[in-house]
Amino acid sequence: MSINVVRYENRSDIGLVVISNPPVNAISPEVTEGLRKALDTFDADSEAKALVVHCEGRTFVAGGDIGSFEAPDFDTRPFSSVLSRLDASPRPVVATLHGTVLGGGLELAMACHFRLALPATRLGMPEVKLGLLPGSQGTQRLPRLAGVPLALDLILTGRLIAAQDALSAGIIDDVADGDPLALGFAAAERIAETKVTVRRTSTMKIAVNAATTRALSEAAASVAKKPAYPALSAIVRSVDAAVNLPFHEGEEVEARAFEQLRLSDTSRALRHLFFAERAAARVPGLAPAGRPREVCSVGIVGAGTMGGGIAMNFANVGIPVVLVETTDDALNRGLATVRKNYEASAAKGKLSTEQVEKRLSLLSGRLDYASLSNCDLVIEAVFENLQIKKDVCARLGRVCKEGAVIATNTSTLDVDVLAEATARPADVVGMHFFSPANVMRLLEVVRGAKTAPDVLSTAMQVSRRIGKTPVVSGVCYGFIGNRMLEPYMRETEFLLLEGALPEQIDAAIESLGMAMGPCRMSDLSGVDVGAKVVNGQAEAGELPPDPHYRPVVRKLFELGRHGQKTQTGYYRYEGRIPKPDPTVATICVDLGRQHGITRRGDITDQEIIQRLMYTLINEGIQILDEGVSYRPGDVDVVWTAGYGFPDYRGGPLYMADQIGLAEIQKTLEHYGRVRGDQFGYWTPSRLLNELVATGQRLGAWTKE
Ligand code: 3HC
Ligand code: NAI
């Protein structure tokens, strides 16, 4: 098997090792074994004056094979020992780098004696994003090459750097344009000819000075604040070992930490999300009719909160955007907000003035729909009102050119109804951005009943192009995320009426690692936004037949307590700081009395977590059963990328497997008994019952 992924040859007395393990040349056990054998051959090849390490395809090695980390007997040491052999080679070893040189790839490169990269190459140590640390000498070699401050920065953040910056930092030795193999051979010839002593990273000394000591102690203090991510402190300890211990002892410290982290719940959850995000980008059964349409220009209808933010995404990647509004005022307001946002980024040093002007020059504003007639993709982001949206969609159906994709950013309306309004439903797809649309990673791509395969794949491709994490949802009220939010908010309100305070509910939920509890979240997104949704449902006759359903949000709205924007909501605000507000307790006592709900003093954090999270999980499983979502991992991506669910818990459905589905079923039934289940709030979904009955886990479940 190793013959396929690694080969050795001698070309004009230079040894060549080629790794060929598509798509990203990840280091699998087979690659390690192939490298070991290739080195045996090189050792025996006395004609070879030097060795070139090269990768075929789109990139040099982009890391260890993350899938192989699941194997119980996984071991980093065979790969590390290959690296030690390269490092110790008496003949020069040259690595030719291109693409993304990441994790184990950078470790491999650093074990070679000379590294040259193509100009577009990017390098990094992203293991931390998987809850790991570099496991094959990376924490020992990088500080030796780049110094402790930069090594800590790169390993702790996982950020990538450009080849030129890596050159300036001493991580690589040359940047050159051309054929990487030819460049590698030329360098190997040159180095072999000069017969200079090769530079081995393992023998380099780290300067111990004030900067080193300060970087280590600052890093230690900063990671101590993030105990949910144990990899961080392990990284600091390993870099400390690089500074204070001989190379091979430091390597042992690192290897032990890697093994512990690999087996940790945190890393398992983060690895689950790595693959879930990539799986979410695949739409089952789409090829070959689903080749995406080309998108070179975008139109956006409505330059309000969402329209402006959506436009920024496209301008950021160089795609021209025309924004259409109803009045000059609305248009100018929208464009001014976009300018303000860009200027705020420039003030923080994230963008240069030229970049701001370049992006703004890609945006234009119009009051006529005819200016949309040349756009490849048009996204409507007008008021959330069915009649207005139907009118807008009908106009778009007439004005958009043949082959254009028409997308709606509706949060709650029926995408199929809007699609029919265009009279060309095959061209229509939902693109549900999250607020702030220029910041939030998640994008729910809503597949209508008649959405053409190529329209769906266009939406997926364009989402990735603008740096979003797309997840496909079927059509239903609230799609994946907001639909699951519904029981979560419902139970929040019941708990408030029963005697829990906003700060108690938020603290319990935040103790799980959620970025914000439900009350703080409502205040941030706008109590008015939430109340309008509930009121809209009431008008449409779509509320559950429960007379006690969600009175709190409607009351706060009625009182003008719209959240942070009015400085009062579930809390009162000092700037952005929420302060408990006794008025809210009084409002809840009054509402509780009106609704005949008995107040209790014994609501525990555990009850809060179970009632909010288990109903949310139950809804997520129901969504899978209905086919609204393709996979449990898609639901996890929605919640971690869009709703502040802690990534180190892997998402709500991953967490459900950790809690145990039988436990969740039993707890739902318990609340059904003690609280009454006349509205079906506590009924376990059909699929949950089936999974429990058959002893299955969600992680192994597929629709087929
Ligand atoms: N292991 C296994 N598979 C990997 C992989 C890896 N390290 N990196 C990428 N892949 C797979 C993806 O799952 C995907 O597979 P799919 O097509 O079947 O879904 C395919 O490669 C392409 O990946 P992307 O869709 O992400 O392609 P992009 O071009 O957008 O990005 C990338 C390429 C920048 C390499 C990105 O995939 C990435 O960041 N990969 C992770 C890199 C990483 O974390 N490396 C460190 C691994 S841990 C390690 O090295 C430990 C060592 O210290 C011992
Ligand atoms: P908004 O009220 O801030 O902006 C709507 C804009 O549309 C206004 O500027 C208005 O002048 C313009 N408009 C109305 N009718 C128009 C027409 N016929 N032609 C051109 N422009 C028209 O609303 P917001 O918050 O931006 O919401 C827009 C859409 O995005 C809604 O469908 C909403 O449900 C959805 N959404 C909103 C989120 C949020 O948090 N605000 C999150 C996700 C989706």
Coordinates of N, CA and C in Angstrom, one line a residue, residues 426-501:
A426 N -37.5 27.2 -9.9 CA -36.3 26.4 -9.9 C -35.1 27.3 -9.7
D427 N -35.2 28.6 -10.0 CA -34.1 29.5 -9.8 C -33.9 30.0 -8.3
V428 N -34.9 29.6 -7.5 CA -34.9 30.2 -6.2 C -34.4 29.3 -5.1
V429 N -33.6 30.0 -4.1 CA -33.1 29.2 -3.0 C -33.1 30.2 -1.8
G430 N -33.1 29.7 -0.6 CA -33.0 30.5 0.6 C -31.5 30.7 0.9
M431 N -31.1 31.9 1.2 CA -29.8 32.1 1.8 C -30.0 32.9 3.1
H432 N -30.0 32.1 4.2 CA -30.4 32.7 5.5 C -29.1 33.1 6.2
F433 N -28.7 34.4 6.1 CA -27.5 34.9 6.8 C -27.9 35.2 8.2
F434 N -26.9 35.3 9.1 CA -27.2 35.6 10.5 C -26.6 37.0 10.8
S435 N -27.1 37.6 11.7 CA -26.7 39.0 12.1 C -25.6 39.0 13.1
P436 N -24.6 39.9 13.0 CA -24.3 40.7 11.8 C -23.7 39.9 10.6
A437 N -24.4 40.1 9.5 CA -24.2 39.3 8.3 C -22.7 39.3 7.8
N438 N -22.0 40.4 8.1 CA -20.6 40.5 7.6 C -19.7 39.7 8.6
V439 N -20.2 39.3 9.7 CA -19.3 38.7 10.7 C -19.7 37.2 10.9
M440 N -21.0 36.9 11.0 CA -21.3 35.5 11.4 C -21.0 34.5 10.3
R441 N -20.4 33.4 10.8 CA -19.9 32.4 9.9 C -21.0 31.5 9.2
L442 N -22.1 31.3 10.0 CA -23.1 30.4 9.5 C -24.0 31.0 8.4
L443 N -24.3 30.1 7.4 CA -25.3 30.5 6.4 C -26.2 29.3 6.1
E444 N -27.4 29.4 6.5 CA -28.4 28.3 6.1 C -28.8 28.4 4.7
V445 N -28.5 27.4 3.9 CA -29.0 27.4 2.5 C -30.2 26.6 2.4
V446 N -31.3 27.3 2.1 CA -32.6 26.6 2.2 C -33.0 26.1 0.8
R447 N -33.2 24.7 0.8 CA -33.5 24.1 -0.5 C -35.1 24.0 -0.6
G448 N -35.6 24.7 -1.6 CA -37.0 24.7 -1.8 C -37.5 23.4 -2.5
A449 N -38.8 23.2 -2.6 CA -39.3 22.0 -3.2 C -38.8 21.9 -4.7
K450 N -38.7 23.1 -5.3 CA -38.4 23.1 -6.7 C -37.0 23.7 -7.0
T451 N -36.2 24.0 -6.0 CA -34.9 24.5 -6.3 C -34.1 23.6 -7.2
A452 N -33.5 24.1 -8.3 CA -32.8 23.3 -9.2 C -31.4 22.9 -8.6
P453 N -30.9 21.7 -8.9 CA -29.7 21.3 -8.3 C -28.5 22.3 -8.5
D454 N -28.4 22.9 -9.7 CA -27.3 23.8 -9.9 C -27.5 25.1 -9.2
V455 N -28.8 25.4 -8.8 CA -29.0 26.6 -8.0 C -28.5 26.4 -6.6
L456 N -28.9 25.2 -6.1 CA -28.4 24.8 -4.8 C -26.9 24.8 -4.7
S457 N -26.3 24.2 -5.7 CA -24.8 24.1 -5.6 C -24.2 25.5 -5.8
T458 N -24.8 26.4 -6.5 CA -24.3 27.7 -6.7 C -24.3 28.4 -5.3
A459 N -25.4 28.3 -4.6 CA -25.5 28.9 -3.3 C -24.5 28.3 -2.3
M460 N -24.2 27.0 -2.4 CA -23.2 26.4 -1.5 C -21.8 27.0 -1.9
Q461 N -21.5 27.0 -3.2 CA -20.2 27.4 -3.6 C -19.9 28.9 -3.3
V462 N -21.0 29.7 -3.6 CA -20.8 31.1 -3.3 C -20.6 31.4 -1.8
S463 N -21.3 30.6 -1.0 CA -21.2 30.7 0.5 C -19.7 30.5 0.9
R464 N -19.2 29.4 0.4 CA -17.8 29.1 0.7 C -16.8 30.2 0.2
R465 N -17.2 30.7 -1.0 CA -16.3 31.8 -1.6 C -16.3 33.0 -0.7
I466 N -17.4 33.3 0.0 CA -17.4 34.5 0.8 C -17.0 34.1 2.3
G467 N -16.5 32.9 2.5 CA -15.9 32.5 3.8 C -17.0 32.1 4.8
K468 N -18.2 31.7 4.3 CA -19.2 31.3 5.2 C -19.2 29.8 5.4
T469 N -19.8 29.3 6.4 CA -20.0 27.8 6.6 C -21.4 27.5 6.2
P470 N -21.6 27.0 5.0 CA -23.0 26.7 4.6 C -23.5 25.4 5.2
V471 N -24.8 25.4 5.5 CA -25.5 24.1 5.9 C -26.8 24.1 5.2
V472 N -27.2 23.0 4.6 CA -28.5 23.0 3.8 C -29.6 22.6 4.8
S473 N -30.7 23.4 4.6 CA -31.9 23.1 5.4 C -33.1 22.9 4.5
G474 N -34.0 22.1 4.8 CA -35.3 22.0 4.1 C -36.1 23.2 4.5
V475 N -37.3 23.3 3.9 CA -38.2 24.4 4.2 C -39.0 23.9 5.4
C476 N -39.0 24.7 6.5 CA -39.9 24.6 7.6 C -39.8 25.9 8.4
Y477 N -40.7 26.1 9.3 CA -40.7 27.3 10.1 C -39.4 27.5 10.9
G478 N -38.6 28.5 10.6 CA -37.4 28.7 11.4 C -36.1 27.9 10.9
F479 N -36.3 27.1 9.8 CA -35.3 26.3 9.3 C -34.6 25.5 10.4
I480 N -33.3 25.3 10.4 CA -32.7 24.4 11.4 C -32.6 25.1 12.8
G481 N -31.9 26.2 12.7 CA -31.4 26.9 14.0 C -32.6 27.5 14.7
N482 N -33.4 28.4 14.0 CA -34.4 29.1 14.8 C -35.6 28.1 15.2
R483 N -35.7 27.1 14.4 CA -36.8 26.1 14.8 C -36.4 25.5 16.1
M484 N -35.1 25.1 16.3 CA -34.6 24.5 17.5 C -34.6 25.5 18.7
L485 N -34.5 26.8 18.3 CA -34.4 27.8 19.3 C -35.8 28.0 20.0
E486 N -36.8 27.6 19.2 CA -38.2 27.9 19.7 C -38.5 27.2 21.1
P487 N -38.3 25.8 21.2 CA -38.5 25.2 22.5 C -37.6 25.8 23.6
Y488 N -36.4 26.2 23.2 CA -35.4 26.7 24.1 C -35.9 28.1 24.7
M489 N -36.5 28.9 23.8 CA -37.0 30.2 24.3 C -38.3 30.0 25.1
R490 N -39.1 29.0 24.6 CA -40.4 28.7 25.3 C -40.1 28.3 26.7
E491 N -39.2 27.4 26.9 CA -38.9 26.9 28.3 C -38.2 28.1 29.1
T492 N -37.4 28.9 28.5 CA -36.9 30.1 29.2 C -38.0 30.9 29.8
E493 N -39.0 31.1 29.0 CA -40.2 31.9 29.5 C -40.9 31.2 30.6
F494 N -41.2 29.9 30.5 CA -41.8 29.2 31.5 C -41.1 29.3 32.8
L495 N -39.7 29.1 32.7 CA -38.9 29.2 33.9 C -39.0 30.6 34.6
L496 N -39.0 31.6 33.7 CA -39.2 33.0 34.3 C -40.5 33.1 35.0
L497 N -41.6 32.6 34.4 CA -42.9 32.7 35.1 C -42.9 31.9 36.3
E498 N -42.2 30.8 36.4 CA -42.2 29.9 37.6 C -41.3 30.4 38.7
G499 N -40.5 31.5 38.4 CA -39.7 32.0 39.5 C -38.2 32.2 39.3
A500 N -37.7 31.6 38.1 CA -36.2 31.8 37.9 C -36.0 33.2 37.4
L501 N -34.8 33.8 37.6 CA -34.5 35.1 37.2 C -33.6 35.0 35.9

